[in-house]
CSV table of C-alpha atoms in Angstrom, one decimal:
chain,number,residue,atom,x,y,z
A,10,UNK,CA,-119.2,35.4,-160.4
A,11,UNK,CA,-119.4,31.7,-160.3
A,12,UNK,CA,-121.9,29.7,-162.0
A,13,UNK,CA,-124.4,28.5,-159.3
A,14,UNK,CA,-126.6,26.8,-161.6
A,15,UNK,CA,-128.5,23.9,-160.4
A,16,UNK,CA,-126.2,20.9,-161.3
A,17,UNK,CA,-122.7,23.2,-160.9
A,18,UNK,CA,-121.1,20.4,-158.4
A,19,UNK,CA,-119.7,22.5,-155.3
A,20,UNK,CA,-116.5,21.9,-154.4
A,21,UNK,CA,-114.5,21.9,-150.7
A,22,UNK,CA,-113.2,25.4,-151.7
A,23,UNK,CA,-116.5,26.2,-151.6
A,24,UNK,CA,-117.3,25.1,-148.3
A,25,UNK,CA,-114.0,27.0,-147.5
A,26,UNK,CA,-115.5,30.1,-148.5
A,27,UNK,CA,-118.6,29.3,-147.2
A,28,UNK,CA,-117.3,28.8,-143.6
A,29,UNK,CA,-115.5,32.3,-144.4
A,30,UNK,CA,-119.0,33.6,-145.7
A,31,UNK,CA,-121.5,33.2,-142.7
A,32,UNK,CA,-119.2,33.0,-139.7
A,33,UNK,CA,-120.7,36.8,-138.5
A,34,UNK,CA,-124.1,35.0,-138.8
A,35,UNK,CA,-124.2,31.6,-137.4
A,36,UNK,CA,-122.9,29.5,-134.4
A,37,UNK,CA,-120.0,27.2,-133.8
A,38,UNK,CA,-122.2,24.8,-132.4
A,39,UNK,CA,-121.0,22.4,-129.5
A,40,UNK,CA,-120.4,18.8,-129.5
A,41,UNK,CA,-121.9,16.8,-126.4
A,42,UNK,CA,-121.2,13.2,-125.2
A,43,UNK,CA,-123.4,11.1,-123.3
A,44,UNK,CA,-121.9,8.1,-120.8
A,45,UNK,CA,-125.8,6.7,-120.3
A,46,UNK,CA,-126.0,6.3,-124.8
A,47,UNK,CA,-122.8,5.5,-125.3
A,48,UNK,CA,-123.0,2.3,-123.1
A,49,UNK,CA,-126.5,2.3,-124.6
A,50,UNK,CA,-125.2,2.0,-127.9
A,51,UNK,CA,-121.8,0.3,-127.5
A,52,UNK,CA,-120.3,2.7,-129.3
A,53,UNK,CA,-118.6,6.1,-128.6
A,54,UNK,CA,-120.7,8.9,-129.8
A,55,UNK,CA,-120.2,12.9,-130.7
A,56,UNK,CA,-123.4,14.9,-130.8
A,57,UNK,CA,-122.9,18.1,-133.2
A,58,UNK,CA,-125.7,20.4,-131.6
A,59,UNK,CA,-127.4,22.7,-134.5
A,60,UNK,CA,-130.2,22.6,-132.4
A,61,UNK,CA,-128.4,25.4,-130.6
A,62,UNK,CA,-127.8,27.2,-134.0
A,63,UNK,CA,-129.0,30.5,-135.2
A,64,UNK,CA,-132.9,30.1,-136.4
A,65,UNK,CA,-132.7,26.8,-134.3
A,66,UNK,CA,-131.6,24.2,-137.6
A,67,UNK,CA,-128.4,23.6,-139.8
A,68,UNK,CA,-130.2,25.1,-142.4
A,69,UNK,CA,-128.9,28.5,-141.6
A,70,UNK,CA,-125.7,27.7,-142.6
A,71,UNK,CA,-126.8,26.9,-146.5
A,72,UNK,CA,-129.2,29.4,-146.3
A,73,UNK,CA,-126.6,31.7,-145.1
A,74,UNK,CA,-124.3,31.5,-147.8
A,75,UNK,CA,-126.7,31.7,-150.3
A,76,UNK,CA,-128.6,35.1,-149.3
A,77,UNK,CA,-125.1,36.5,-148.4
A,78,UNK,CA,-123.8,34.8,-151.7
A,79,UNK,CA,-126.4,37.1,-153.9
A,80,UNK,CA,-124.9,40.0,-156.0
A,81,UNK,CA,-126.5,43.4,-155.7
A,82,UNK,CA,-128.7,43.5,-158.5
A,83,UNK,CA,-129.5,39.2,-158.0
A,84,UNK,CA,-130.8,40.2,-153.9
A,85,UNK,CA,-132.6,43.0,-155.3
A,86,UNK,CA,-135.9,41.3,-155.6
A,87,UNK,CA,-135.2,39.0,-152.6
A,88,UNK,CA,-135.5,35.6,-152.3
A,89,UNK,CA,-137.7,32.8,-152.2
A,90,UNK,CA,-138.3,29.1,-151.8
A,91,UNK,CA,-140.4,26.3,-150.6
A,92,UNK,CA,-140.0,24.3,-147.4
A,93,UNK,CA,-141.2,22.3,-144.6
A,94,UNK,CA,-140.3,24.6,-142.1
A,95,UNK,CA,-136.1,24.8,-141.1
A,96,UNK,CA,-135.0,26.0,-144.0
A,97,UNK,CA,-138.3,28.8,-144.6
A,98,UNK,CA,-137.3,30.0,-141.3
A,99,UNK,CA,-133.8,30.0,-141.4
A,100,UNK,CA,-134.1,31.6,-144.9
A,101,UNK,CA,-136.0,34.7,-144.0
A,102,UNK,CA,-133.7,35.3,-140.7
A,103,UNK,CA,-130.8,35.2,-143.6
A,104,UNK,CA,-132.8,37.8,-145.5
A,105,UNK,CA,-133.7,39.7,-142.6
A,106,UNK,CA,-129.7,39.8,-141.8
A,107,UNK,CA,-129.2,41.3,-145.2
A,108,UNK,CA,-132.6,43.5,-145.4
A,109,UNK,CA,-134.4,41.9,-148.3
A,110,UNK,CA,-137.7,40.7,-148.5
A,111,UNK,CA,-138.1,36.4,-148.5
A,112,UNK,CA,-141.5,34.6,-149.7
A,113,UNK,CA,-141.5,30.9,-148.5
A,114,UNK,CA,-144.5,28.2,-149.7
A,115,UNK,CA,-145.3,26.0,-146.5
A,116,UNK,CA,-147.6,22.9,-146.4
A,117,UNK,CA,-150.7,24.0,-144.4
A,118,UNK,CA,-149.7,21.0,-142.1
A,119,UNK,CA,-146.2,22.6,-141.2
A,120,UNK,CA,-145.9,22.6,-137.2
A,121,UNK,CA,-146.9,26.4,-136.1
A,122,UNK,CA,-143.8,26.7,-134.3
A,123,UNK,CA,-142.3,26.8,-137.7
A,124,UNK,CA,-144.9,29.0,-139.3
A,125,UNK,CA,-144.3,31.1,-136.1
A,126,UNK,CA,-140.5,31.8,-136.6
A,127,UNK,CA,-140.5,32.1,-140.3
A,128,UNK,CA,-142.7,35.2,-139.9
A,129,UNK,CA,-140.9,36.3,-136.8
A,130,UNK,CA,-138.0,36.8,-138.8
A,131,UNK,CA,-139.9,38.6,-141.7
A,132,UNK,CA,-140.8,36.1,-143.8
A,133,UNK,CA,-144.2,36.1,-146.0
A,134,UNK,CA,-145.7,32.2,-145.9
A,135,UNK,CA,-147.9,31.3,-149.0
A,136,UNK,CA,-149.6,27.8,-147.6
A,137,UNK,CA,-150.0,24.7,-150.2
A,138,UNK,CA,-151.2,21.4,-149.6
A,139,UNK,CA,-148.8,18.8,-148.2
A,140,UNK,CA,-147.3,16.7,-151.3
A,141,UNK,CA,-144.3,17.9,-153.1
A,142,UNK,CA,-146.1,18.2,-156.7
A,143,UNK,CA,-148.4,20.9,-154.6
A,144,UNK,CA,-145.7,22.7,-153.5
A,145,UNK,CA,-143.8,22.9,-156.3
A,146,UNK,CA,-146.6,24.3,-158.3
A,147,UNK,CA,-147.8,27.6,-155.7
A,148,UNK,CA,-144.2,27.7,-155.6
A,149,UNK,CA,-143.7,28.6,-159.1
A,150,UNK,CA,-146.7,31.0,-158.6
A,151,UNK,CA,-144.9,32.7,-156.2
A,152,UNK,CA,-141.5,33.0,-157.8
A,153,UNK,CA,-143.4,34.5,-160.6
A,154,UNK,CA,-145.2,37.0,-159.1
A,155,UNK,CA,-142.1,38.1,-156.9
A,156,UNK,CA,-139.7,37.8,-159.2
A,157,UNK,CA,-137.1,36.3,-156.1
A,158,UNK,CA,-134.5,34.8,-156.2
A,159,UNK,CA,-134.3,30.7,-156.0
A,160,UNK,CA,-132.9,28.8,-153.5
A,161,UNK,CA,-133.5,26.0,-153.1
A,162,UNK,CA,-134.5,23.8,-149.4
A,163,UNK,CA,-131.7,21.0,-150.6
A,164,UNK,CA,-130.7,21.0,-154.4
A,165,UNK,CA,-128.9,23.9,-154.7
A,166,UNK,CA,-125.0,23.9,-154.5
A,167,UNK,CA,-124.5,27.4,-152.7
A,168,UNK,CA,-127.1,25.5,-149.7
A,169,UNK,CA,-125.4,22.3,-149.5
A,170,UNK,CA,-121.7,24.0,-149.6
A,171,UNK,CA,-122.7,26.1,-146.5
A,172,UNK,CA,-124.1,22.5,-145.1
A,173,UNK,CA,-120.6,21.2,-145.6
A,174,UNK,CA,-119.2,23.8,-143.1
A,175,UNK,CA,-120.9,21.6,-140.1
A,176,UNK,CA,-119.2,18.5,-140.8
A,177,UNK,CA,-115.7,20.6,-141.6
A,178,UNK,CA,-116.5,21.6,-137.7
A,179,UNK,CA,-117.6,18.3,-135.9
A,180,UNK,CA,-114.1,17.1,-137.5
A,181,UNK,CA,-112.0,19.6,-136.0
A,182,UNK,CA,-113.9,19.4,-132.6
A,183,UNK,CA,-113.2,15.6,-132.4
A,184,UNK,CA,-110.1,13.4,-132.4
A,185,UNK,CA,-111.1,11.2,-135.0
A,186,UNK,CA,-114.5,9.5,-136.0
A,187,UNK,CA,-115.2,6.1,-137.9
A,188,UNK,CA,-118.7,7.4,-138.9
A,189,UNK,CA,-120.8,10.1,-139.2
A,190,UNK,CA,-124.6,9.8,-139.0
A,191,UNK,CA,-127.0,12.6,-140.1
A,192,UNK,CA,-131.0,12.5,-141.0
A,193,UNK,CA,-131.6,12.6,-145.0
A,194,UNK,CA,-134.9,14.3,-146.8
A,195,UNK,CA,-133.8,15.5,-149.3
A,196,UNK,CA,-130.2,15.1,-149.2
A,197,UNK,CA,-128.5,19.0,-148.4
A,198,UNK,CA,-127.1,17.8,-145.4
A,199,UNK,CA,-126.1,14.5,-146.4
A,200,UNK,CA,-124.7,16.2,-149.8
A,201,UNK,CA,-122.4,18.7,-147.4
A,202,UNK,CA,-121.5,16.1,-145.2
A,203,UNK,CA,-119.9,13.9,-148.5
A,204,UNK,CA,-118.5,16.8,-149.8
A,205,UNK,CA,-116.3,17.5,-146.6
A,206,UNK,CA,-115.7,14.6,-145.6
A,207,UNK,CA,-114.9,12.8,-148.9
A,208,UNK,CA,-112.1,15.5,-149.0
A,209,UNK,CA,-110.5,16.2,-145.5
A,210,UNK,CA,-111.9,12.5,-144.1
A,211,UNK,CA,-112.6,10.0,-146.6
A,212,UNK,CA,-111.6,7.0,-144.2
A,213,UNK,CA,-115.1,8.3,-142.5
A,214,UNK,CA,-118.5,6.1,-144.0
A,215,UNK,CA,-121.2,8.2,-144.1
A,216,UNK,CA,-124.3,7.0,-142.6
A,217,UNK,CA,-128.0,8.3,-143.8
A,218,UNK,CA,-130.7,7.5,-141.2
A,219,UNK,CA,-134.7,7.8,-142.4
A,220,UNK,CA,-138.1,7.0,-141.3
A,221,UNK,CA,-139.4,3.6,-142.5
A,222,UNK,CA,-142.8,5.6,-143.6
A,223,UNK,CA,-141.1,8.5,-145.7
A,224,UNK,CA,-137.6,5.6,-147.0
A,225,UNK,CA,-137.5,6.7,-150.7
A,226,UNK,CA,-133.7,7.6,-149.9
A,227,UNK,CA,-133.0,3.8,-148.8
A,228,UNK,CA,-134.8,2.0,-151.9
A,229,UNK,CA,-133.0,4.7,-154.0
A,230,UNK,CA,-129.5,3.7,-153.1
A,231,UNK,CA,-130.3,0.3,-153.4
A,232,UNK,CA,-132.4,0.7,-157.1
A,233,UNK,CA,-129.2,2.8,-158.4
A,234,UNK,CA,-131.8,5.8,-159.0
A,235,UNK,CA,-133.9,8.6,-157.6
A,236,UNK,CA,-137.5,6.9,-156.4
A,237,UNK,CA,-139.6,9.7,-155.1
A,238,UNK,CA,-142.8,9.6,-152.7
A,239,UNK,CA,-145.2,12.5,-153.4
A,240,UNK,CA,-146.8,12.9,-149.7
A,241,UNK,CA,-145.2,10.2,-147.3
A,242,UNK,CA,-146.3,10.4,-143.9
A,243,UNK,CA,-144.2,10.4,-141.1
A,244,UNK,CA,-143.7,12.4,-137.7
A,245,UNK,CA,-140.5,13.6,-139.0
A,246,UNK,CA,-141.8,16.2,-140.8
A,247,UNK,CA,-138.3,17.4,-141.8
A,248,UNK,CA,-137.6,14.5,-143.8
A,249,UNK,CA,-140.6,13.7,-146.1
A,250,UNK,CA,-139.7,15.9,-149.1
A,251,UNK,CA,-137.3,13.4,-151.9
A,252,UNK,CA,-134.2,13.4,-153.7
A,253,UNK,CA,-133.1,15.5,-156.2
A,254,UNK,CA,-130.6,15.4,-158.6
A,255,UNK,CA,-127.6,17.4,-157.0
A,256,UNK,CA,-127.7,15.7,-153.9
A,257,UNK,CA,-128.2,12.6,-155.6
A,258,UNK,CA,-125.1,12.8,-156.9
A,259,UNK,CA,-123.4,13.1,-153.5
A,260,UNK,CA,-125.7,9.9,-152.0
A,261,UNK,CA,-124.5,7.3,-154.8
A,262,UNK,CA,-121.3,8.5,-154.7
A,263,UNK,CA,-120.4,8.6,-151.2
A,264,UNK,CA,-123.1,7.0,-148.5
A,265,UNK,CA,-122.7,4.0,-147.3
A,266,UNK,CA,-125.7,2.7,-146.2
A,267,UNK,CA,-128.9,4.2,-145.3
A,268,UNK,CA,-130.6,3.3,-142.4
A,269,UNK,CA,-134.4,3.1,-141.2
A,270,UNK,CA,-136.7,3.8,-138.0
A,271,UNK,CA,-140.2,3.5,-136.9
A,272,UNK,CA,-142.4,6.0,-135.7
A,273,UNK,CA,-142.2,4.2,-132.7
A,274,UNK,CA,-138.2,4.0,-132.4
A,275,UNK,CA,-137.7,7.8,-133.7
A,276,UNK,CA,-140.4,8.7,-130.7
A,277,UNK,CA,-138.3,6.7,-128.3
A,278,UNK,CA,-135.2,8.1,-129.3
A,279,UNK,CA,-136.5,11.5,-129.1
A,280,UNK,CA,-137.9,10.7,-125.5
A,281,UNK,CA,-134.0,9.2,-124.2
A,282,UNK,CA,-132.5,12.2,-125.7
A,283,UNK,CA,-134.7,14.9,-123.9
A,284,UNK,CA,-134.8,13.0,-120.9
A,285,UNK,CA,-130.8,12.3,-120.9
A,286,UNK,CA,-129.0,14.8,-122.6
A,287,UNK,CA,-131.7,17.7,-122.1
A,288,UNK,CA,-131.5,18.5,-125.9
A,289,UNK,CA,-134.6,20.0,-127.6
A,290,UNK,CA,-134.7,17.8,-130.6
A,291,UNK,CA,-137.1,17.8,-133.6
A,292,UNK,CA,-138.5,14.0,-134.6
A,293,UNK,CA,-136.1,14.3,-137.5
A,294,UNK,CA,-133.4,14.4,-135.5
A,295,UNK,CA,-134.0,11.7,-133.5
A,296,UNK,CA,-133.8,9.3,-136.5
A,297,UNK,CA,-129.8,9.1,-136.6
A,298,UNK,CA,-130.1,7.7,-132.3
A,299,UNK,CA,-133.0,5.4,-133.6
A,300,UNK,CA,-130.9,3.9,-136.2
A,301,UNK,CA,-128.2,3.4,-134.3
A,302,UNK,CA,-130.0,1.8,-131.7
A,303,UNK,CA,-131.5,-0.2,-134.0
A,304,UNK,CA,-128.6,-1.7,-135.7
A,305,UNK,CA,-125.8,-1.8,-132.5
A,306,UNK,CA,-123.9,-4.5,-134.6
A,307,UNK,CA,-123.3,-1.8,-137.0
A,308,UNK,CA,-121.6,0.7,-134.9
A,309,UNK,CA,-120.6,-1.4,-132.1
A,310,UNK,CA,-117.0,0.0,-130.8
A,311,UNK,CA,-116.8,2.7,-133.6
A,312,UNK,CA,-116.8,6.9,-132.4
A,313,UNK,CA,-119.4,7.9,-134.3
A,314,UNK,CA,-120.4,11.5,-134.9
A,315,UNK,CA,-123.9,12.1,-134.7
A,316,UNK,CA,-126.0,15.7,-136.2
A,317,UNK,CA,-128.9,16.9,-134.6
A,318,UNK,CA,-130.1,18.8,-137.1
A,319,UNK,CA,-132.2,20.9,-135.4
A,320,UNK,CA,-135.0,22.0,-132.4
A,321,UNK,CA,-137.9,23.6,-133.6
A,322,UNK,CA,-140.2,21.9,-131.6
A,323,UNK,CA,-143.8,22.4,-131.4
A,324,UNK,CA,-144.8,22.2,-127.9
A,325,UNK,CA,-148.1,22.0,-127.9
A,326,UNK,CA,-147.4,18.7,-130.0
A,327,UNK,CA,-144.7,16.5,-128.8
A,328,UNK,CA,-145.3,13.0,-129.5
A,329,UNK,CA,-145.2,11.5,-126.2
A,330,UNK,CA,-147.9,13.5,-125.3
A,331,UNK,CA,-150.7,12.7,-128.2
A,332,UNK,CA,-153.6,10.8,-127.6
């Protein structure tokens, strides 16, 4: 079996056999075009849905093809990991597929719709505090007392070869692109998207779009290291948690620029997409519209592909609606 170990740089062949791995259980998500944002914009965008994926989030495509990935005798005690929400939910519906147990460490802050699914699928939630050095410490209590295997939300090359698989499919289902713009955190689906498309694309630039409030991933590229935030606070919830080294690797290497929002502009550009495309879209998702909004000059003329990572949306919450 291949060596998964944390820093083992996945190739395309892997997303190759990832694609191969968790076709029975995900979606070949649509692309959508908008005439209103593209005039908007003035540039030609290609929304790649994976808020219409299984367990609502990309995720499920690295989490996928890591549960599914797991020997016998390595799946026997399960699996566990720590997350924000996506990839906890989209982690225990990849265990449920395969019938072994999944423990997940949430921040007590995570939105309920979140903490919902995960335990609609089967998963067991241990709550921390919401800062990563919290979480990474109940985490490793939890791993120790379940003895589970690790996967991790984002530095872990099984996840981010099966988040290469979305990018391999926004290629085929478009005639073309200049750029493609995604959301970064922590950098799996960033990581995937460089690995594809730095080998069946590279005339593509890779665009990473962030909040201003959580933009360790934008003074990183331009320090030429990792600068991690502990507890940043932003409405994109998704997107708070920092680089690591694997996907690291893949940001210096192969993005081009990361761009910022404001809460204001990532609220706004959640709003125009409800309102025009009638996509559920997390605040996270929103960012890559914001940034391109924001910086027209940038992508004026160009077909741009655009990820909406996912739609777990609390309800009860949405941002237009708070007081």
């Amino acid at each position: 079996m291949k060596d998964f170990s944390e820093m083992y740089i996945p190739t395309f062949q892997d997303v190759i056999d990832a694609h191969e791995r968790i076709a029975p259980h995900i979606h070949r998500t649509p692309v959508l075009t908008s005439s209103y944002l593209n005039e908007l914009a003035g540039c030609e965008m290609f929304f790649k849905c994976e808020n219409f994926q299984k367990a609502g989030a990309f995720k499920v495509r690295g989490a996928s093809n890591a549960v599914f990935g797991l020997s016998e005798a390595e799946a026997r005690n399960g699996v566990c990991t720590h997350s924000s929400g996506n990839h906890a939910l989209s982690l225990s519906y990849a265990a449920g597929r395969r019938g072994i147990p999944c423990n997940v460490v949430m921040p007590r802050t995570a939105p309920e719709a979140k903490k919902a699914a995960v335990r609609g699928y089967g998963g067991i939630i241990t709550e921390c505090e919401p800062s990563t050095s919290s979480r990474e410490e109940v985490f490793a209590q939890v791993q120790a007392q379940t003895g589970g295997d690790f996967i991790h939300p984002y530095n872990d090359p099984r996840v981010i070869a099966g988040q290469g698989t979305c990018s391999r499919e926004l290629m085929e289902q478009t005639d073309g692109l200049d750029m493609v713009v995604a959301p970064i955190g922590g950098g799996g689906m960033i990581s995937g998207t460089c690995l594809t498309l730095s080998n069946i694309a590279p005339e593509v630039q890779i665009i990473a779009s962030e909040p201003e409030q959580a933009d360790d991933a934008a003074r990183s590229l331009k320090a030429g290291h990792i600068i991690a935030d502990d507890a940043p606070v932003t409405i994109a919830d998704g997107l708070k948690v920092p680089l690591k080294d694997l996907t690291w690797h893949f940001v210096k290497n192969h993005v081009t620029d990361v761009l910022t929002a404001s809460e204001e502009e990532i609220i706004e550009a959640m709003k125009i997409t409800w309102q025009r495309m009638k996509l559920v879209m997390e605040p996270s998702c929103a960012v890559p519209l914001a940034t391109i909004l924001k910086n027209k000059h940038v992508f004026a003329g160009k077909r741009v592909g655009v990820v909406i990572t996912g739609g777990n949306v609390d309800l009860a919450k949405l941002p237009w609606m708070q007081a």
